[in-house]
XYZ file of C-alpha atoms in Angstrom:
414
model
C -0.004 0.008 0.013
C 1.333 3.439 -0.962
C 2.368 5.659 1.952
C 0.137 8.599 2.736
C 2.175 11.779 2.102
C 2.992 14.020 5.039
C 1.144 17.354 5.026
C 2.224 18.413 8.499
C 3.565 21.974 8.229
C 6.843 21.326 10.084
C 7.571 18.131 8.099
C 6.867 19.845 4.773
C 8.968 22.883 5.650
C 11.916 20.698 6.679
C 11.638 18.656 3.478
C 11.350 21.847 1.412
C 14.416 23.490 2.965
C 16.409 20.279 2.532
C 15.378 19.987 -1.126
C 16.034 23.640 -2.014
C 19.213 23.859 0.064
C 20.654 20.835 -1.715
C 19.653 22.200 -5.157
C 17.423 19.169 -5.626
C 19.946 16.482 -4.738
C 18.063 15.649 -1.530
C 14.814 13.939 -2.555
C 11.678 15.335 -0.832
C 10.808 12.088 0.992
C 7.242 11.653 2.176
C 5.901 14.712 0.346
C 2.759 14.577 -1.800
C 4.099 13.177 -5.125
C 2.268 15.898 -7.107
C 3.992 18.590 -5.027
C 7.386 16.857 -5.140
C 7.237 16.586 -8.946
C 6.290 20.258 -9.135
C 9.231 21.249 -6.935
C 11.549 19.402 -9.333
C 10.025 21.192 -12.338
C 10.309 24.538 -10.531
C 13.985 23.914 -9.848
C 14.650 22.825 -13.452
C 12.893 25.990 -14.665
C 15.281 28.111 -12.621
C 12.651 29.586 -10.288
C 14.333 31.458 -7.425
C 12.317 30.639 -4.259
C 13.076 34.040 -2.740
C 13.090 36.238 -5.813
C 11.057 34.609 -8.587
C 10.993 36.216 -11.990
C 8.790 39.283 -12.099
C 5.180 38.260 -12.597
C 3.929 39.668 -15.903
C 0.710 41.701 -15.553
C -1.491 42.603 -18.532
C -2.558 46.198 -19.039
C -6.022 46.826 -17.568
C -7.589 47.825 -20.918
C -6.229 44.769 -22.705
C -7.323 42.525 -19.837
C -10.872 43.874 -19.866
C -11.254 43.229 -23.599
C -9.783 39.745 -23.227
C -12.003 38.846 -20.260
C -15.113 39.991 -22.070
C -14.490 37.529 -24.920
C -13.199 34.651 -22.815
C -15.344 31.459 -22.667
C -15.464 31.601 -18.856
C -16.938 35.102 -18.777
C -20.441 33.638 -19.136
C -19.830 31.403 -16.090
C -18.626 34.109 -13.705
C -22.126 34.895 -12.309
C -22.422 31.181 -11.436
C -18.958 31.136 -9.850
C -19.855 34.162 -7.730
C -23.133 32.561 -6.658
C -21.553 29.219 -5.767
C -18.208 30.318 -4.342
C -18.336 34.051 -3.706
C -20.729 33.758 -0.790
C -18.421 31.257 0.917
C -15.266 33.321 0.661
C -15.880 36.079 3.235
C -12.629 37.558 4.519
C -10.874 34.179 4.638
C -10.731 33.220 0.961
C -10.062 34.726 -2.436
C -11.597 33.158 -5.545
C -9.556 33.369 -8.730
C -10.210 32.240 -12.303
C -7.393 31.987 -14.841
C -7.274 31.218 -18.536
C -5.590 28.164 -20.043
C -2.112 29.739 -20.018
C -2.229 30.766 -16.354
C -3.232 34.420 -16.653
C -5.454 35.443 -13.735
C -8.597 36.933 -15.243
C -10.657 37.453 -12.094
C -9.361 37.680 -8.507
C -12.150 38.471 -6.061
C -12.173 38.721 -2.289
C -11.608 41.180 0.513
C -9.956 41.675 3.862
C -6.548 40.416 5.037
C -6.384 37.533 2.581
C -6.910 39.859 -0.380
C -4.080 42.062 0.908
C -1.863 38.988 1.320
C -2.413 37.731 -2.231
C -1.902 41.248 -3.641
C 1.412 41.375 -1.777
C 2.766 38.305 -3.602
C 1.515 39.477 -7.033
C -1.515 37.201 -7.208
C -3.534 39.868 -9.021
C -5.736 40.175 -12.085
C -3.668 40.099 -15.273
C -0.714 38.267 -13.686
C 0.486 34.970 -15.149
C 0.883 32.327 -12.437
C 2.533 29.430 -14.220
C 4.983 27.034 -12.619
C 7.669 28.259 -15.028
C 7.691 31.707 -13.453
C 6.548 31.350 -9.832
C 7.015 27.655 -9.115
C 4.583 25.344 -7.335
C 1.128 26.896 -6.812
C -2.340 25.406 -7.134
C -3.591 27.115 -10.324
C -0.219 26.784 -12.089
C 0.293 23.172 -11.006
C -3.300 22.304 -11.928
C -2.480 23.504 -15.457
C 0.812 21.587 -15.528
C -0.788 18.335 -14.342
C -4.245 18.852 -15.876
C -5.879 17.739 -12.602
C -7.232 19.226 -9.314
C -4.444 20.243 -6.938
C -4.104 21.435 -3.336
C -0.943 23.272 -2.275
C -0.629 23.857 1.467
C 1.638 26.514 2.979
C 5.280 25.484 2.632
C 4.421 23.261 -0.337
C 4.582 26.466 -2.403
C 7.969 26.779 -4.075
C 7.976 30.556 -3.694
C 8.701 31.428 -0.056
C 6.619 34.670 -0.045
C 3.553 32.542 -0.886
C 4.095 29.999 1.883
C 1.753 31.795 4.276
C -1.092 30.830 1.937
C -2.844 27.612 0.963
C -4.824 27.049 -2.209
C -7.045 24.568 -4.024
C -7.543 24.642 -7.795
C -9.025 22.551 -10.583
C -8.967 22.854 -14.390
C -12.175 23.788 -16.194
C -12.816 21.952 -19.478
C -15.039 22.901 -22.386
C -17.455 20.570 -24.166
C -14.631 19.243 -26.368
C -12.510 18.317 -23.349
C -9.973 21.125 -23.775
C -8.884 23.132 -20.742
C -10.191 26.709 -20.905
C -9.046 27.832 -17.480
C -8.654 27.092 -13.803
C -10.808 27.848 -10.750
C -8.834 28.507 -7.546
C -9.527 29.233 -3.882
C -6.647 30.858 -1.975
C -6.385 31.881 1.661
C -5.398 30.511 5.048
C -5.751 26.923 6.243
C -9.411 26.781 5.183
C -8.288 27.068 1.522
C -6.450 23.766 1.907
C -9.315 21.920 3.571
C -11.551 19.099 2.341
C -14.395 21.627 2.279
C -12.465 23.852 -0.152
C -11.662 20.861 -2.352
C -15.304 19.787 -2.469
C -16.457 23.347 -3.186
C -13.984 23.791 -6.052
C -14.859 20.454 -7.644
C -18.604 21.004 -7.356
C -18.311 24.503 -8.855
C -16.136 23.308 -11.721
C -18.665 20.552 -12.471
C -21.490 23.106 -12.607
C -19.461 25.459 -14.831
C -18.556 22.626 -17.202
C -22.200 21.627 -17.486
C -23.076 25.219 -18.303
C -20.355 25.397 -20.977
C -21.506 22.072 -22.447
C -25.117 23.296 -22.589
C -24.111 26.504 -24.328
C -21.887 24.582 -26.767
C -24.772 22.250 -27.637
C -27.025 25.232 -28.237
C -24.450 26.827 -30.536
C -23.942 23.529 -32.345
C -27.652 23.223 -33.115
C -27.462 26.618 -34.765
C -24.127 26.092 -36.493
C -24.743 22.571 -37.836
C -23.030 19.293 -37.098
C -19.458 20.417 -37.789
C -18.801 21.540 -34.198
C -21.072 19.184 -32.254
C -19.521 17.105 -29.480
C -17.525 14.385 -31.302
C -18.415 10.696 -31.396
C -14.742 9.819 -31.589
C -12.096 11.426 -29.378
C -8.499 10.992 -30.435
C -6.798 14.070 -28.957
C -6.478 12.530 -25.515
C -7.446 9.111 -24.137
C -9.336 7.612 -27.122
C -13.086 7.076 -26.687
C -16.062 6.215 -28.877
C -19.282 7.783 -27.564
C -17.681 7.999 -24.144
C -16.417 4.392 -24.086
C -12.671 3.845 -23.814
C -11.073 2.466 -26.937
C -8.025 0.254 -27.242
C -5.232 2.126 -28.974
C -5.276 -0.244 -31.981
C -9.024 0.232 -32.432
C -8.626 4.009 -32.239
C -5.879 3.815 -34.876
C -8.112 1.837 -37.212
C -11.064 4.211 -36.811
C -8.810 7.219 -37.402
C -7.377 5.697 -40.593
C -10.800 4.690 -41.921
C -12.264 8.128 -41.134
C -9.398 9.715 -43.094
C -9.959 7.310 -46.026
C -13.758 7.376 -46.632
C -13.445 5.148 -49.737
C -12.041 2.417 -47.514
C -8.800 0.515 -46.992
C -7.959 -3.081 -47.765
C -6.432 -5.384 -45.147
C -3.029 -5.049 -46.827
C -3.202 -1.235 -46.762
C -4.256 -1.233 -43.104
C -1.391 -3.551 -42.230
C 1.141 -1.150 -43.782
C -0.416 1.912 -42.087
C -0.719 0.248 -38.680
C 2.696 -1.260 -38.130
C 6.219 -0.060 -38.941
C 7.284 -3.662 -39.504
C 5.240 -6.641 -40.621
C 1.660 -7.089 -39.423
C -0.091 -10.194 -40.636
C -3.408 -9.951 -42.445
C -4.792 -12.432 -39.912
C -3.951 -9.970 -37.115
C -5.633 -7.112 -38.988
C -8.805 -9.133 -39.574
C -8.898 -10.222 -35.929
C -8.656 -6.590 -34.729
C -11.388 -5.538 -37.177
C -13.646 -8.313 -35.861
C -13.123 -7.168 -32.273
C -13.609 -3.529 -33.267
C -16.958 -4.336 -34.912
C -18.296 -5.675 -31.602
C -16.966 -2.677 -29.627
C -18.304 -0.135 -32.113
C -21.703 -1.779 -32.448
C -22.098 -1.756 -28.650
C -21.078 1.896 -28.363
C -23.223 3.174 -31.235
C -26.125 0.768 -31.075
C -25.657 -0.322 -34.662
C -23.055 -1.271 -37.278
C -20.208 1.164 -37.882
C -17.920 -0.866 -40.167
C -19.093 -1.972 -43.600
C -17.558 -4.506 -45.951
C -14.117 -6.083 -45.938
C -12.933 -5.462 -49.509
C -12.191 -2.730 -48.584
C -12.972 -1.991 -44.940
C -14.812 1.316 -44.587
C -17.104 3.244 -42.252
C -20.809 2.606 -42.769
C -21.547 6.170 -41.608
C -19.490 9.313 -40.955
C -17.966 9.763 -37.514
C -17.664 13.189 -35.906
C -14.211 13.351 -34.345
C -12.367 15.947 -32.277
C -9.853 16.105 -35.159
C -12.728 17.356 -37.324
C -13.601 19.921 -34.640
C -10.047 21.297 -34.722
C -10.056 21.527 -38.514
C -13.539 23.111 -38.546
C -12.386 25.831 -36.157
C -9.226 26.415 -38.159
C -11.335 26.905 -41.306
C -13.384 29.515 -39.440
C -10.228 31.299 -38.332
C -10.850 30.381 -34.679
C -7.263 29.504 -33.809
C -7.773 29.854 -30.082
C -10.773 27.518 -30.254
C -8.805 25.019 -32.325
C -6.021 24.946 -29.729
C -8.515 24.444 -26.904
C -10.071 21.525 -28.813
C -6.619 19.945 -29.246
C -5.328 19.363 -25.688
C -2.893 16.583 -26.732
C -1.166 15.378 -29.880
C -3.222 13.006 -32.020
C -3.072 9.501 -30.455
C 0.232 10.487 -28.874
C 1.179 6.942 -27.839
C 0.730 5.518 -31.335
C 3.732 4.513 -33.416
C 1.641 3.380 -36.384
C 3.180 4.975 -39.526
C -0.204 6.130 -40.856
C -1.087 7.758 -37.525
C 2.318 9.416 -37.151
C 1.866 11.019 -40.583
C -1.621 12.293 -39.682
C -0.314 13.569 -36.330
C 2.422 15.523 -38.079
C -0.048 16.916 -40.616
C -2.492 18.110 -37.954
C 0.275 19.709 -35.915
C 1.562 21.434 -39.070
C -1.960 22.745 -39.856
C -2.284 24.182 -36.351
C 1.245 25.624 -36.391
C 0.717 27.349 -39.738
C -2.576 28.824 -38.512
C -0.802 30.175 -35.428
C 1.980 31.684 -37.542
C -0.583 33.426 -39.762
C -3.052 34.663 -37.117
C -3.212 38.136 -35.585
C -4.509 36.990 -32.200
C -1.704 37.441 -29.648
C -3.620 35.357 -27.090
C -3.806 32.416 -29.508
C -0.089 32.658 -30.314
C 0.723 32.825 -26.607
C -1.546 29.793 -26.059
C 0.515 27.862 -28.633
C 3.887 28.874 -27.181
C 2.747 27.645 -23.763
C 2.365 24.117 -25.173
C 5.191 21.605 -25.534
C 4.835 21.709 -29.338
C 5.248 25.498 -29.371
C 7.841 25.956 -26.643
C 10.745 26.002 -29.137
C 8.813 27.354 -32.130
C 10.985 30.311 -33.093
C 8.546 31.608 -35.686
C 5.674 31.600 -33.176
C 7.699 33.453 -30.530
C 8.698 35.977 -33.211
C 5.041 36.400 -34.157
C 4.095 36.933 -30.503
C 6.860 39.501 -30.058
C 5.548 41.449 -33.063
C 1.863 41.222 -32.089
C 2.294 42.108 -28.413
C 2.150 45.775 -27.359
C 5.773 47.078 -27.238
C 7.138 47.050 -23.719
C 4.201 45.031 -22.364
C 4.594 41.742 -20.475
C 3.834 39.590 -23.529
C 6.442 41.436 -25.570
C 9.095 41.267 -22.848
C 8.537 37.541 -22.331
C 8.558 36.816 -26.077
C 11.798 38.701 -26.770
C 13.464 37.094 -23.733
C 12.464 33.615 -24.916
C 13.680 34.368 -28.433
C 17.111 35.268 -27.041
C 17.198 31.936 -25.202
C 16.246 30.036 -28.364
C 18.854 31.870 -30.424
C 21.560 31.106 -27.851
C 20.644 27.422 -28.088
C 20.790 27.502 -31.888
C 24.154 29.211 -31.896
């Protein structure tokens, strides 16, 4: 049985000081594994625990325009109703976007003064890369709910605070932001965790309802997909084996069908027997029929789909065609079937990433370009960072960060 991590304040502080004092050579034994992994990332990112890099803050006018158009703006009345009444003087409620920028920070009293003091303010970007371990930033890094208690923060000035945060996902499963409660010990309690999770669930239901309403007006192109491939693969909500997801992807990309020999070549970098292909197709028929309540695969010479499948790949491409680069990025939280080594899938993965990258390079939306550079695929994309530097207001936080990152990339290249 796994050991329960220590969350006693003295134990955590001793482990923290040992870890930081040894520059990471002393493992943080007994600490919550999520926190320990975040400490390691913070150290690798060069975060100074006493003097972290200056937190970038967006100009108030730019922030107001951005907030007004953000998907979570419509949910803020609900957040205030569900969480705001519980905050009092002991908690601050914060909502960030999907790159860690704090869009709304609401609260009052001593806790509000405390969070202001450490730069936890509207317009600031609280990502692990700049301020180290913190609930909203670590929730983005891990894509899961997180509690960070006192000395578990990597930044010493924030260690008087505790916080609980959880990502908020849209109807397509992409992260659109994070909901956070910050304050004293109550912010790290089971009550805070339950409140955050319940509020996020309500917000996600509201976003899904609005998305369904928009889809009915916009047609089927952007409806919730039957087939999800940009994350753990599912068919109508049922988990799919990786091989079955690969086959459905390949058949959806080849509507005229594929023979067993063609599938074998596209599915395996070496030799895959036709018997193995036919056996997988037979198993997939049963899985698909159960998920959809009727036949999905037709024929065997060639194999093809009996009806079109809406996929999240189609959602991304639909949004790119409409010029909605930010929406396309939100609908694409992970590379296409990232664990697959099937040659046909690897080619499609590269093509989709290239489509998204080219759209980012051509768009005039600084927020979308910043969203791309915050992803692993865009972290070293020199052209995207150059685009961001040119789109961002001169001298503003986006511009400063972009030019600084470009200098780092150029040093690496040289």
